[in-house]
Tab-separated table of C-alpha atoms and ligand atoms in Angstrom:
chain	number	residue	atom	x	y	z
A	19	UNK	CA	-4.262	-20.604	18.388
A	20	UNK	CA	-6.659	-17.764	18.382
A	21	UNK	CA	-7.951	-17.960	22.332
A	22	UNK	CA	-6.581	-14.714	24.052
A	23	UNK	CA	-5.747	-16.728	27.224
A	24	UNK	CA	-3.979	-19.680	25.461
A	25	UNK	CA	-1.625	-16.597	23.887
A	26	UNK	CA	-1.089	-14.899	26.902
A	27	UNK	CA	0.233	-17.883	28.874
A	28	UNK	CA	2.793	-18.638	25.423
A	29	UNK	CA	3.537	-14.868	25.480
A	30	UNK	CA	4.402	-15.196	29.245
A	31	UNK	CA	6.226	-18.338	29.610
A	32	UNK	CA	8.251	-16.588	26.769
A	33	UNK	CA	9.115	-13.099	28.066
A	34	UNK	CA	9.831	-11.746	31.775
A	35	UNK	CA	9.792	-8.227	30.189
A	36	UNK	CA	7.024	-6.756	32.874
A	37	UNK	CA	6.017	-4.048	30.321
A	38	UNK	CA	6.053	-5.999	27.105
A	39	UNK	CA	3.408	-8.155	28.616
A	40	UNK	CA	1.165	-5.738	29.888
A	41	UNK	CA	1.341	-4.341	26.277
A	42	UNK	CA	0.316	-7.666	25.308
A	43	UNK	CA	-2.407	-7.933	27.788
A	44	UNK	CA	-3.946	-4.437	26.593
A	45	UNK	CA	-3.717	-6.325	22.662
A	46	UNK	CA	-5.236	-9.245	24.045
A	47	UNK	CA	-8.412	-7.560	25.192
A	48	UNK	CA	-8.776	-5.294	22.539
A	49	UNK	CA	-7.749	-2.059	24.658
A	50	UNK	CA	-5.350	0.721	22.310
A	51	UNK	CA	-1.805	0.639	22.733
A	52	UNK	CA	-0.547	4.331	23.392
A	53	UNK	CA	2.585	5.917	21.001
A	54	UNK	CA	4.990	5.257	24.041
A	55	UNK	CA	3.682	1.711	24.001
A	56	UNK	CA	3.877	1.947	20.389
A	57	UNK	CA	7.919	2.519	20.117
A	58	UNK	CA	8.756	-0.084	23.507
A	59	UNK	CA	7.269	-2.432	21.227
A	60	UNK	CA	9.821	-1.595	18.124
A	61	UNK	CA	12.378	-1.278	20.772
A	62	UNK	CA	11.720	-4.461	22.883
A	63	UNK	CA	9.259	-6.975	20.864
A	64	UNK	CA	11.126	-9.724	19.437
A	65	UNK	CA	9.925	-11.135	16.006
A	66	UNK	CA	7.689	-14.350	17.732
A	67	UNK	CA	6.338	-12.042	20.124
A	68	UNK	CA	5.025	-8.819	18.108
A	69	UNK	CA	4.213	-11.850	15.422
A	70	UNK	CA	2.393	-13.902	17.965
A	71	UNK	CA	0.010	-11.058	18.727
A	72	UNK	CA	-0.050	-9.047	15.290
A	73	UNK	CA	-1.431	-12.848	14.284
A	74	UNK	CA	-4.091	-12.821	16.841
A	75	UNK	CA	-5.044	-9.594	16.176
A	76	UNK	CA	-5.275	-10.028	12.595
A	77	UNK	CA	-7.467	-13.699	12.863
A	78	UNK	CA	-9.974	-11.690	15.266
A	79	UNK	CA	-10.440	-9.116	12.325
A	80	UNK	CA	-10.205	-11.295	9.439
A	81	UNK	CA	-10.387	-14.888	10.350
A	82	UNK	CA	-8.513	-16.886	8.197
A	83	UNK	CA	-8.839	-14.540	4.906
A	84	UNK	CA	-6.242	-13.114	2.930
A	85	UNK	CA	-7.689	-10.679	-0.002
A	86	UNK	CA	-6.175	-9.974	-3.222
A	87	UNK	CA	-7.783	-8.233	-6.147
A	88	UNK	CA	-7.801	-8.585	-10.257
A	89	UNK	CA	-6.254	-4.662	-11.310
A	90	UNK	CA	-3.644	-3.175	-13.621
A	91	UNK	CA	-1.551	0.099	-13.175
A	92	UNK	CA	-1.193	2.800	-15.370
A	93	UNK	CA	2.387	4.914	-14.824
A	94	UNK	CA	1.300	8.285	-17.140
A	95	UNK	CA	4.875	9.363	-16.475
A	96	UNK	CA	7.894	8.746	-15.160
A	97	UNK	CA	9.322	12.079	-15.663
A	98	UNK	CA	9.069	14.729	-12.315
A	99	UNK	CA	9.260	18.004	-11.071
A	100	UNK	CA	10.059	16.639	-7.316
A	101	UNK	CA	13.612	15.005	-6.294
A	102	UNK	CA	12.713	12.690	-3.675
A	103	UNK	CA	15.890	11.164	-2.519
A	104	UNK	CA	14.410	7.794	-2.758
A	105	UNK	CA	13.154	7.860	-5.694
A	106	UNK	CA	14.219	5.118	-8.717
A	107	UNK	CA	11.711	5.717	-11.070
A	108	UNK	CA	11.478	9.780	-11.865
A	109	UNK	CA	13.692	10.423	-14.620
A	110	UNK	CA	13.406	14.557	-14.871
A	111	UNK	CA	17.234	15.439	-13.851
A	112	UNK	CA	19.312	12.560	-14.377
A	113	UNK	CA	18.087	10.753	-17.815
A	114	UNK	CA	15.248	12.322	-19.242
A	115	UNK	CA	16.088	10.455	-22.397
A	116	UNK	CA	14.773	6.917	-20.472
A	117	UNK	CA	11.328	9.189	-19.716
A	118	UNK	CA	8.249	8.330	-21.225
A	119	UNK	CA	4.901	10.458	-21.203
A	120	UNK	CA	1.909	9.015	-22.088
A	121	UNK	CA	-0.663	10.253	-24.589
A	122	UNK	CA	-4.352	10.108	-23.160
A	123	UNK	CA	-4.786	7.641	-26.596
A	124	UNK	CA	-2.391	5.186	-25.372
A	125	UNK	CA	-4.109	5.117	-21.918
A	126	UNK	CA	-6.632	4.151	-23.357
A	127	UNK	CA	-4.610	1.359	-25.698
A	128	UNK	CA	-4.147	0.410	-22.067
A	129	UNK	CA	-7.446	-0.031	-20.529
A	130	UNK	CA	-8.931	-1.692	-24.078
A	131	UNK	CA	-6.467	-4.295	-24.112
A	132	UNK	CA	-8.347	-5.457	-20.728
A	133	UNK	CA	-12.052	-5.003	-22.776
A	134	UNK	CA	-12.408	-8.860	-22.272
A	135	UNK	CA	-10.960	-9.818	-18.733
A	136	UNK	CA	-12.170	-9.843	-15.486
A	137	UNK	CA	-10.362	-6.920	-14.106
A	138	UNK	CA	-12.178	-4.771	-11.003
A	139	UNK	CA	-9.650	-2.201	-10.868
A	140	UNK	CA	-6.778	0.219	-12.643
A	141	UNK	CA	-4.507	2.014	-10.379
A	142	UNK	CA	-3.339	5.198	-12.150
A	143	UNK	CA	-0.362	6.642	-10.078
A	144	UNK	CA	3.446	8.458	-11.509
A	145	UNK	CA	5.765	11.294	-11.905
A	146	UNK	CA	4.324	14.900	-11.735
A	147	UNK	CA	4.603	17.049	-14.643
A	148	UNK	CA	3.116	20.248	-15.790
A	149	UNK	CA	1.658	19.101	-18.970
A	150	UNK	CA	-0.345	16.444	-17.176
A	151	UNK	CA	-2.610	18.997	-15.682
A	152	UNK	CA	-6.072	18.242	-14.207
A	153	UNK	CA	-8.269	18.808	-16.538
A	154	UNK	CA	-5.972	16.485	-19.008
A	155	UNK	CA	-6.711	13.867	-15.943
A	156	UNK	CA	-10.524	14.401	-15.742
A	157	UNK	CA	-10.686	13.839	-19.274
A	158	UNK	CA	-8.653	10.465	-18.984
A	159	UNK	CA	-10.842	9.699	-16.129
A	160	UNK	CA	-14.339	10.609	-17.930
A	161	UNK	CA	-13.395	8.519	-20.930
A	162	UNK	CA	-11.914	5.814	-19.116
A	163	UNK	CA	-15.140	5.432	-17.075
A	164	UNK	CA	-17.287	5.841	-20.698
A	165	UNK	CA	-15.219	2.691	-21.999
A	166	UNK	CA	-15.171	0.413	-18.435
A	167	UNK	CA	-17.950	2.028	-16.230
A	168	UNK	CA	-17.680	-1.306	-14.304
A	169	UNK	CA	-13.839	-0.432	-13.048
A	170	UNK	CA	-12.945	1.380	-10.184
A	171	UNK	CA	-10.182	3.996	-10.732
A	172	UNK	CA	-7.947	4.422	-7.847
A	173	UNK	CA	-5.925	7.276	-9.154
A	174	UNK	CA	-3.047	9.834	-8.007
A	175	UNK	CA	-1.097	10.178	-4.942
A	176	UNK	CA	-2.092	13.302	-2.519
A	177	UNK	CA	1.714	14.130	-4.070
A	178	UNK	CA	-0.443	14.830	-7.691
A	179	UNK	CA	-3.051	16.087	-6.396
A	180	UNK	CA	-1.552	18.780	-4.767
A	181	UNK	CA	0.299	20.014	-7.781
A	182	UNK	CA	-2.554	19.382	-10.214
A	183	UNK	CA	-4.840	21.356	-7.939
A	184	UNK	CA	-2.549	24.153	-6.581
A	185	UNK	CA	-1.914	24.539	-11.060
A	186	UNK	CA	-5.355	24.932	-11.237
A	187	UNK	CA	-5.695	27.381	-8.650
A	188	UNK	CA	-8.521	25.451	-7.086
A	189	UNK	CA	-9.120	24.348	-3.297
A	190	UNK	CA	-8.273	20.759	-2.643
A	191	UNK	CA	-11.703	20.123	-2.056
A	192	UNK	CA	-12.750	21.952	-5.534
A	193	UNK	CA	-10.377	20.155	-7.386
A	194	UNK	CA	-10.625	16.555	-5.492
A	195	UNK	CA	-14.749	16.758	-6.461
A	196	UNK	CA	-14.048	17.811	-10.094
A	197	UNK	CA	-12.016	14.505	-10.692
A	198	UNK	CA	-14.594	12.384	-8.786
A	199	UNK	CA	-17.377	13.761	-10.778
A	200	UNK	CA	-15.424	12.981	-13.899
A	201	UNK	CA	-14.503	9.320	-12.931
A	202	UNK	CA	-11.968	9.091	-9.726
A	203	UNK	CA	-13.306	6.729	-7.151
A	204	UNK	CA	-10.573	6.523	-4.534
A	205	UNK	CA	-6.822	7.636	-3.608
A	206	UNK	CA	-3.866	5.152	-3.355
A	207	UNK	CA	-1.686	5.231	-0.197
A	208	UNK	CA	2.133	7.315	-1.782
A	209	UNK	CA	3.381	10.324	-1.427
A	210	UNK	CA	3.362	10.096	2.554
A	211	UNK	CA	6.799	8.369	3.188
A	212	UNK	CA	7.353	9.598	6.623
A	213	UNK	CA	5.544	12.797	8.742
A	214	UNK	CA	7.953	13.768	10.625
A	215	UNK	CA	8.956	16.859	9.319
A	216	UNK	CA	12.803	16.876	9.699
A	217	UNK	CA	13.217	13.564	7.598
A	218	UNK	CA	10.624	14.235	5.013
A	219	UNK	CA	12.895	17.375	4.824
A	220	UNK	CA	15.811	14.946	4.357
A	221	UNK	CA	14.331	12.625	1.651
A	222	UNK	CA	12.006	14.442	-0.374
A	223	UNK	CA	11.912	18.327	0.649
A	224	UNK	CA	10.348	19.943	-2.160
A	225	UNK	CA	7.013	18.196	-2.539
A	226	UNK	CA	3.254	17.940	-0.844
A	227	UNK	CA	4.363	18.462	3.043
A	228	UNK	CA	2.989	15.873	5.952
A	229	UNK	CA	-0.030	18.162	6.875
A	230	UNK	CA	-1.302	18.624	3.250
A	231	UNK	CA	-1.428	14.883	2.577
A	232	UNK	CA	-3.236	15.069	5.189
A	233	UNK	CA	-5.489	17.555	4.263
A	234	UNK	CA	-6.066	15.958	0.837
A	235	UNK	CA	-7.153	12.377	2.210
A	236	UNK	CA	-9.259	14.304	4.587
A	237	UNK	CA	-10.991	16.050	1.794
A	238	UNK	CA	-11.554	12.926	-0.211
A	239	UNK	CA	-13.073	11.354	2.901
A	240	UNK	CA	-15.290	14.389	3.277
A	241	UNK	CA	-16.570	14.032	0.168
A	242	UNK	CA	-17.293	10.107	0.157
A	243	UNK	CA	-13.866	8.911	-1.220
A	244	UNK	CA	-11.620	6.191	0.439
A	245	UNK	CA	-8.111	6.050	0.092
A	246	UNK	CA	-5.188	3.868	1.838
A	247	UNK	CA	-2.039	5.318	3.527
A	248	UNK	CA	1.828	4.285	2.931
A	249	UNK	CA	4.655	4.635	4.895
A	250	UNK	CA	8.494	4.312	3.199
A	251	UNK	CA	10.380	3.051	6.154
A	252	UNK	CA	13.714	1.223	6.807
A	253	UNK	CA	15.845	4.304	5.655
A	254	UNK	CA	17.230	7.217	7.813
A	255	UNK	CA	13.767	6.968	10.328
A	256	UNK	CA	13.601	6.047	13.921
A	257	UNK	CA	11.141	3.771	15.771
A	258	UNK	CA	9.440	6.979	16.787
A	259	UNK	CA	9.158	8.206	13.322
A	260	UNK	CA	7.117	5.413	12.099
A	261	UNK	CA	4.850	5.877	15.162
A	262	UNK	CA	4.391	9.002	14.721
A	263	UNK	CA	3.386	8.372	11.155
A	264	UNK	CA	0.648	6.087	12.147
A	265	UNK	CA	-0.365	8.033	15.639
A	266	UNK	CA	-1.182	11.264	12.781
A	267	UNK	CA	-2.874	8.532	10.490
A	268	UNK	CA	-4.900	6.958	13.705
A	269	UNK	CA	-5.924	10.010	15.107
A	270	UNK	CA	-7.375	11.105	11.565
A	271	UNK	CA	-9.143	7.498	11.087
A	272	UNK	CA	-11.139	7.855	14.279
A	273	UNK	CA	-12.397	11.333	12.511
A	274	UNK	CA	-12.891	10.468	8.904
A	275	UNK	CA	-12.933	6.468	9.041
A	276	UNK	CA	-11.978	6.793	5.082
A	277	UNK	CA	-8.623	5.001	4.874
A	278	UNK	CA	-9.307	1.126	3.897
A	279	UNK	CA	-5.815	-0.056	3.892
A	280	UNK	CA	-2.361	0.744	5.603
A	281	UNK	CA	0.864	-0.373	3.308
A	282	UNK	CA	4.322	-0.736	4.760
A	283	UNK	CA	6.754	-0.459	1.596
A	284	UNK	CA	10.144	-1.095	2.482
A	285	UNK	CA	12.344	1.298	1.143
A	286	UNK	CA	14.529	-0.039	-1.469
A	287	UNK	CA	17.853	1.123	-2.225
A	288	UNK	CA	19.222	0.811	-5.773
A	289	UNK	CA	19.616	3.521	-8.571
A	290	UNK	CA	18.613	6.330	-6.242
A	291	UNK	CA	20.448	9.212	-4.290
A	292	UNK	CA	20.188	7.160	-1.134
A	293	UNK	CA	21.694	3.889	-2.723
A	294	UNK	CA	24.197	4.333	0.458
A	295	UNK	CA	21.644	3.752	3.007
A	296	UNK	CA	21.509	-0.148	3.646
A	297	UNK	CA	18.006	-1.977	2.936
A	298	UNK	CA	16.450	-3.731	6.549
A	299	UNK	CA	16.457	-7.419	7.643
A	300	UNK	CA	13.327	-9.409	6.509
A	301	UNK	CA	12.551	-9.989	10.299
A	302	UNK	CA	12.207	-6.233	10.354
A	303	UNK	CA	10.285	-6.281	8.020
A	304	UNK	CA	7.823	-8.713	9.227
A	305	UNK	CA	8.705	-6.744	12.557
A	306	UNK	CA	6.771	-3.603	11.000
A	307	UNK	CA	4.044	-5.309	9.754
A	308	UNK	CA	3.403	-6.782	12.664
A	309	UNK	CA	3.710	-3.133	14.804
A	310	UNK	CA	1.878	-1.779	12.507
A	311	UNK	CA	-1.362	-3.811	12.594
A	312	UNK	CA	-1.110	-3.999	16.312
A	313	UNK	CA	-0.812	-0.112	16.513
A	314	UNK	CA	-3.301	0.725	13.734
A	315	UNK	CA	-6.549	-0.714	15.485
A	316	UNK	CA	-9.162	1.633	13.581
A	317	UNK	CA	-7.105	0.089	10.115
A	318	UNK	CA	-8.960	-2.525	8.871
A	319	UNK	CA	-6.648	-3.935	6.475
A	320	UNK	CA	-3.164	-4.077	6.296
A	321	UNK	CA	-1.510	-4.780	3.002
A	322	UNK	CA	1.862	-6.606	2.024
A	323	UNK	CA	2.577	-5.388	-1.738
A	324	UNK	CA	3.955	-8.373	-3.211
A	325	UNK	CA	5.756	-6.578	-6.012
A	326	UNK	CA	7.934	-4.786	-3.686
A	327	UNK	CA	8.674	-7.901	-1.105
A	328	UNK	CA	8.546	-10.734	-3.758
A	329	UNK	CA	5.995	-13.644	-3.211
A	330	UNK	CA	7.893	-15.468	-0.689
A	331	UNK	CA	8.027	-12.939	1.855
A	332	UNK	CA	4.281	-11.900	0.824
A	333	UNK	CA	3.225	-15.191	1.898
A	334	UNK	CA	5.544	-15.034	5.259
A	335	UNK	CA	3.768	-11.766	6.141
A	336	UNK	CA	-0.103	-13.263	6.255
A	337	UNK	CA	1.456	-14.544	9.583
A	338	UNK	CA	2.301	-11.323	10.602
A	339	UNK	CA	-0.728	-9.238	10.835
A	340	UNK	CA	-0.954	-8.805	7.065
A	341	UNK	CA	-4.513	-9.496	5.963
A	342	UNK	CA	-4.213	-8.529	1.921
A	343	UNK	CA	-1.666	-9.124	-0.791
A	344	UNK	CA	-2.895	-6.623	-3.643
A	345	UNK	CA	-3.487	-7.633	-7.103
A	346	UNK	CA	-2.649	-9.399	-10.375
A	347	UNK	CA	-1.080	-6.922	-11.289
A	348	UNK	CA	-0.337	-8.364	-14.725
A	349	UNK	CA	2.774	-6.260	-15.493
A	350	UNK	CA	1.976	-2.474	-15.198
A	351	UNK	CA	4.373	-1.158	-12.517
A	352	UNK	CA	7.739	0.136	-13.251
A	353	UNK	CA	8.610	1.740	-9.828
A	354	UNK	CA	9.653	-1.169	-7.736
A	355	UNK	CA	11.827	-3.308	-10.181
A	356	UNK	CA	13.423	0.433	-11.049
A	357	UNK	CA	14.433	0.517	-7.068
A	358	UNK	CA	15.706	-3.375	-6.634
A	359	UNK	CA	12.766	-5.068	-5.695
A	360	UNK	CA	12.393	-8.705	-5.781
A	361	UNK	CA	9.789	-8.672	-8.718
A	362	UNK	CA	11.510	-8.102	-11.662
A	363	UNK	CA	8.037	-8.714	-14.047
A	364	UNK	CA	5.105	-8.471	-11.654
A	365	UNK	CA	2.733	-10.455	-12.888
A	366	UNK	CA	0.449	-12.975	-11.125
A	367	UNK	CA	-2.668	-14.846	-12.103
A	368	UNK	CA	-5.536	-15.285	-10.438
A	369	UNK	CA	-4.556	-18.867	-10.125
A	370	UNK	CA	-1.312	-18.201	-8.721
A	371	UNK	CA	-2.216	-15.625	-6.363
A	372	UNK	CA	-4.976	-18.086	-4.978
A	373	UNK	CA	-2.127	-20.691	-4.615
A	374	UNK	CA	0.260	-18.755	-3.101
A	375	UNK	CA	-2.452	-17.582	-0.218
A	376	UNK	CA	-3.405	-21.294	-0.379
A	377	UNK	CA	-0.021	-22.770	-0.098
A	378	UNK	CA	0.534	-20.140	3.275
A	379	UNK	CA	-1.963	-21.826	5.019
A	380	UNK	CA	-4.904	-19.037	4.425
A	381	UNK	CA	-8.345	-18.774	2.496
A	382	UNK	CA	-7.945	-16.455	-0.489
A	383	UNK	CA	-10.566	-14.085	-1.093
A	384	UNK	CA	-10.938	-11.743	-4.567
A	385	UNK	CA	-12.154	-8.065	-3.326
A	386	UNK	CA	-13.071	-5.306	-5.175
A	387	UNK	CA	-11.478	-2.136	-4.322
A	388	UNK	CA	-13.597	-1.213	-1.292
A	389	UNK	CA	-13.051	-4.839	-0.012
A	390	UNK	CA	-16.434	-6.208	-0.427
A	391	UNK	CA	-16.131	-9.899	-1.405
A	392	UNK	CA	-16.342	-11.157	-4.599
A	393	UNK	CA	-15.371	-14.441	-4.896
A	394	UNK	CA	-13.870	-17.279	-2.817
A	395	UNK	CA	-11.237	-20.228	-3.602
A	396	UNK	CA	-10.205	-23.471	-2.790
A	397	UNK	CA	-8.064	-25.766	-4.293
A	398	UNK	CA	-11.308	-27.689	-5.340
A	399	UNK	CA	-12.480	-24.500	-6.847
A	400	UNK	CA	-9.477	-23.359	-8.851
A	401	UNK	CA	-9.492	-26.858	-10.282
A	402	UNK	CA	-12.932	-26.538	-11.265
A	403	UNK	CA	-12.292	-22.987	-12.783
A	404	UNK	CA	-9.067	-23.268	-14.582
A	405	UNK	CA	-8.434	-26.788	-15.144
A	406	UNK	CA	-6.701	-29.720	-13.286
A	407	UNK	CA	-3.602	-29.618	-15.343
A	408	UNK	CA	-2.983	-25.322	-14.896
A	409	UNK	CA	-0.936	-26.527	-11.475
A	410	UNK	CA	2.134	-24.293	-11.164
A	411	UNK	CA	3.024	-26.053	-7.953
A	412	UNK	CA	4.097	-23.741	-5.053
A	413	UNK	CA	5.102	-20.405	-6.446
A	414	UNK	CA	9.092	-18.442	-5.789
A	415	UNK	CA	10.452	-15.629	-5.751
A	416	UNK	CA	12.210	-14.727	-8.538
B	507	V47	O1	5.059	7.228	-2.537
B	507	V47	C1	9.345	5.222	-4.420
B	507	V47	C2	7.335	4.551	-3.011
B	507	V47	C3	5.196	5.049	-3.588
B	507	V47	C4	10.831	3.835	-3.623
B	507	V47	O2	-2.590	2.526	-2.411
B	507	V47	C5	9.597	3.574	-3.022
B	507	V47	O3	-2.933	0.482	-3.021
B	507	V47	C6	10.549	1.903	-1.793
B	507	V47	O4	1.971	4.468	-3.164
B	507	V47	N1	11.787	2.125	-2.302
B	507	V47	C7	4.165	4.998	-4.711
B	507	V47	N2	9.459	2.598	-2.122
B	507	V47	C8	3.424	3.661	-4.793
B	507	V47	C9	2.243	3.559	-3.883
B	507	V47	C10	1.385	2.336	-3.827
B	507	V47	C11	1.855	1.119	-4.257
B	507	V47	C12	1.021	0.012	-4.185
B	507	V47	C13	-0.281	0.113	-3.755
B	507	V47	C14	-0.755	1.350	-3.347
B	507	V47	C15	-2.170	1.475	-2.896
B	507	V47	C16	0.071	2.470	-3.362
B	507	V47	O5	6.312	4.267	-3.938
B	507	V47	C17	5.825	6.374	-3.298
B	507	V47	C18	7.055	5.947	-2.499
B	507	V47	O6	6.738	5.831	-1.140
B	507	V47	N3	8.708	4.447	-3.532
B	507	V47	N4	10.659	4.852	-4.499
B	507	V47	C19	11.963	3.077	-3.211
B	507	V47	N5	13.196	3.305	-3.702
B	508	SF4	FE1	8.374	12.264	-8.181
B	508	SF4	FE2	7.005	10.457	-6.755
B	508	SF4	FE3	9.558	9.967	-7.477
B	508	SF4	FE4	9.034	11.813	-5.635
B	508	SF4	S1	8.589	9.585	-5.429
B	508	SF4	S2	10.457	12.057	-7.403
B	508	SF4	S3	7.109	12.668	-6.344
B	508	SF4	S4	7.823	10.190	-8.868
C-alpha cells in the first residue's frame, strides 16, 4: 500500500492519539517532523504504526529496492589507545596478547587474494595506535589503489582520523586531502556513538568529541568526499539522545549533503565494560529504524548491517524503512562477533544476499559505494548467473 490516503485512513482507524496522527499527516505529505515530534514518536509510536509510515516513506524514496554491495574489510588493528566502554574488540589494556597489528605487506596479502573477484569495495576501519600513523596509511592507500585502481576505499573512522591527523600536527582538512590524494575515497559511519555530550562522556570519554566528528565529515564533504553516519544506541541513551544525534546530523546534511547512508548499530553487550547494561527488544530495534528514516528526510539511505543483526532480522528491517543491507562481506570483520552479535562468520554471497532480499519480498540491487547501480537480480537472473542447482533455499540466522 503505497497511496498516502489509503495509509492515513489505516493509521487512523488504528490510533485516537490526536498528535501521533498529525505527525503522521506531516510524513504523509512529505513535510519535516520537528525534534519534539521526533521523541513523541519514540515515546508514543507503536511498532505497526512508526513501521507503517517508515515503509511508506522508504517505497516513495526507493521503490521496491533493497541495495547491497560486493566489499571486504580490513581490521589493521585491534589494539587501542581509547577505552570506549563498549568496546569488544580493542585489546590495548585487558589482553594485548590476543592483539594483532598488521604489516602494510599483509594488507596487501589481503587485497591480492581478491585480484580475481568481483569486489567494488574494501572497508579499512580498527583500533588506533601510534605506530599506524598517517603517512604509514597513505602509503597503504597509494599502493592499494596501484594494485586495484578499480576499488573504492572507504577507510577510517573520524575516531582515526583525528588521532592520525592531530600526530601529524596537520589541520583536519590538510591531513583528510593528503589521504584522498593518496587513495581514500570516502569515510565509514563509527566513532559517533551518541552526541550528547554527558553520555559520550559516560561510554567512551577519552576519544574524538561529538563536535570534531563533526568537523571531520564536514571537511571530507568540503573537499568532495562522502561518508555515512552511525549511531550506537540501546545502551544508557534516552529517546532524546538519539534525536539529538540525528537533529546535529540533519542540520549538517542540509549544509554539506555528503553523508550517503545513516546506520543504526545496536549496541551489543558481551565481553565489554558495559556487559551489565541489557541489549534492546528486536521491536525496538525495528522501532529505531523506523524513527530514524522517518526523522532523517535529507538521508537517502538507511542501512541495516546484517553482521551485527543477523540475516533474519536484516530481512525484517527492509519493512521498516531500511533501504540497504551492506555487503558480502566474505569474512573480514572481527568487531561484531567479538561483542555477541548474531553473525558468528559473516560471510554472504552474492547469491545469498540476492535471496535473502528476494525471499523478503524486495528487488535486490548491487551498488557501488556511492550507490549508483550496478546490477539487478531476479530469481530468473541468479539462475542464469550461478546455476539452477546453487539454491540454498531461504537463508537463517545462525
Ligand atoms: O564506532 C563497537 C561500533 C563501530 C560495539 O560506514 C559496537 O558503512 C555495537 O562504524 N556493540 C565501528 N556496536 C563500525 C562502523 C561501521 C560498520 C559497518 C558499516 C559502516 C559503514 C561502519 O562499531 C564503532 C562502534 O559504534 N561498536 N563496539 C558493540 N559492543
Ligand atoms: Fe578503540 Fe574504536 Fe574500540 Fe573505541 S570503539 S576502544 S576507538 S577500537
Amino acid at each position: 500500500m503505497s497511496d498516502p490516503r489509503d495509509i492515513r485512513i489505516l493509521l487512523h482507524a488504528s490510533s485516537n492519539d490526536a498528535e501521533l496522527l498529525e505527525i503522521a499527516d506531516k510524513v504523509l505529505t512529505g513535510e519535516r517532523i520537528s525534534p519534539a515530534e521526533g521523541i513523541v514518536l519514540y515515546e508514543r509510536a507503536s511498532l505497526g504504526f512508526a513501521g507503517t509510515l517508515a515503509d511508506h516513506v522508504r517505497t516513495r524514496m526507493h521503490g521496491n529496492i533493497a541495495y547491497f554491495n560486493r566489499n571486504f574489510h580490513i581490521e589493521p588493528t585491534n589494539l587501542c589507545v581509547f577505552d570506549c566502554k563498549f568496546c569488544s574488540y580493542s585489546r590495548m589494556l585487558k589482553q594485548r596478547s590476543d592483539g594483532w597489528v598488521m604489516s602494510k605487506e599483509s594488507m596487501m596479502d589481503i587485497v591480492r587474494s581478491y585480484a580475481d573477484k568481483q569486489v567494488t569495495e574494501v572497508h579499512i576501519v580498527g583500533g588506533v595506535l601510534p605506530e599506524l600513523n598517517l603517512e604509514w596509511f597513505a602509503d597503504v592507500l597509494s599502493s592499494i589503489k596501484a594494485m586495484r585502481p578499480d576499488l573504492h576505499i572507504k577507510g577510517f573512522t573520524a575516531v582515526e582520523l583525528e588521532y592520525m591527523i592531530r600526530k601529524a600536527k596537520m589541520s583536519y582538512r590538510d591531513g583528510l586531502a593528503y589521504l584522498q590524494k593518496a587513495g581514500l575515497d570516502s569515510l565509514p559511519g563509527g566513532g559517533a556513538e551518541i552526541f550528547d555530550e554527558t553520555i559520550r562522556e559516560q561510554i567512551c570519554a577519552d576519544k574524538c568529541d561529538s563536535a570534531t566528528w563533526l568537523e571531520i565529515h564536514r571537511c571530507a564533504h568540503e573537499l568532495g568526499m562522502h561518508s555515512n553516519a552511525t549511531i550506537l544506541y540501546g545502551h544508557i541513551e534516552s529517546f532524546a539522545h538519539r534525536i539529538d544525534h540525528m537533529e546535529r546530523l540533519r542540520s549538517m546534511q542540509d549544509e554539506t549533503k555528503g553523508f550517503n547512508c545513516f546506520i543504526p548499530l545496536k549496541f551489543r553487550n558481551q565481553h565489554n565494560q558495559m556487559s551489565n547494561v541489557e541489549e534492546c527488544s528486536v521491536v525496538e530495534d525495528m522501532r529505531n529504524y523506523a524513527i530514524a528514516r522517518i526523522y532523517l528526510d535529507n538521508f537517502p539511505h538507511i542501512k541495516a548491517y546484517w553482521p551485527m543483526i543477523g540475516r533474519e532480522q536484516a530481512q525484517l528491517s527492509l519493512h521498516y524503512g531500511v533501504n540497504d543491507i551492506d555487503g558480502t562481506i566474505d569474512d573480514t570483520t572481527k568487531i561484531y562477533s567479538m561483542a555477541g552479535a548474531e553473525e558468528q562468520s559473516p560471510v554472504m554471497t552474492t547469491r545469498q544476499i540476492c535471496e535473502l532480499i528476494l525471499a523478503a519480498g524486495k528487488q535486490p540491487v548491487e551498488r557501488d559505494t556511492l550507490y549508483n547501480h550496478i546490477k539487478s537480480y531476479s530469481h530468473e537472473s541468479l539462475d542464469a548467473e550461478f546455476g539452477v542447482d546453487g539454491f540454498i533455499g531461504l537463508p537463517v540466522a545462525n
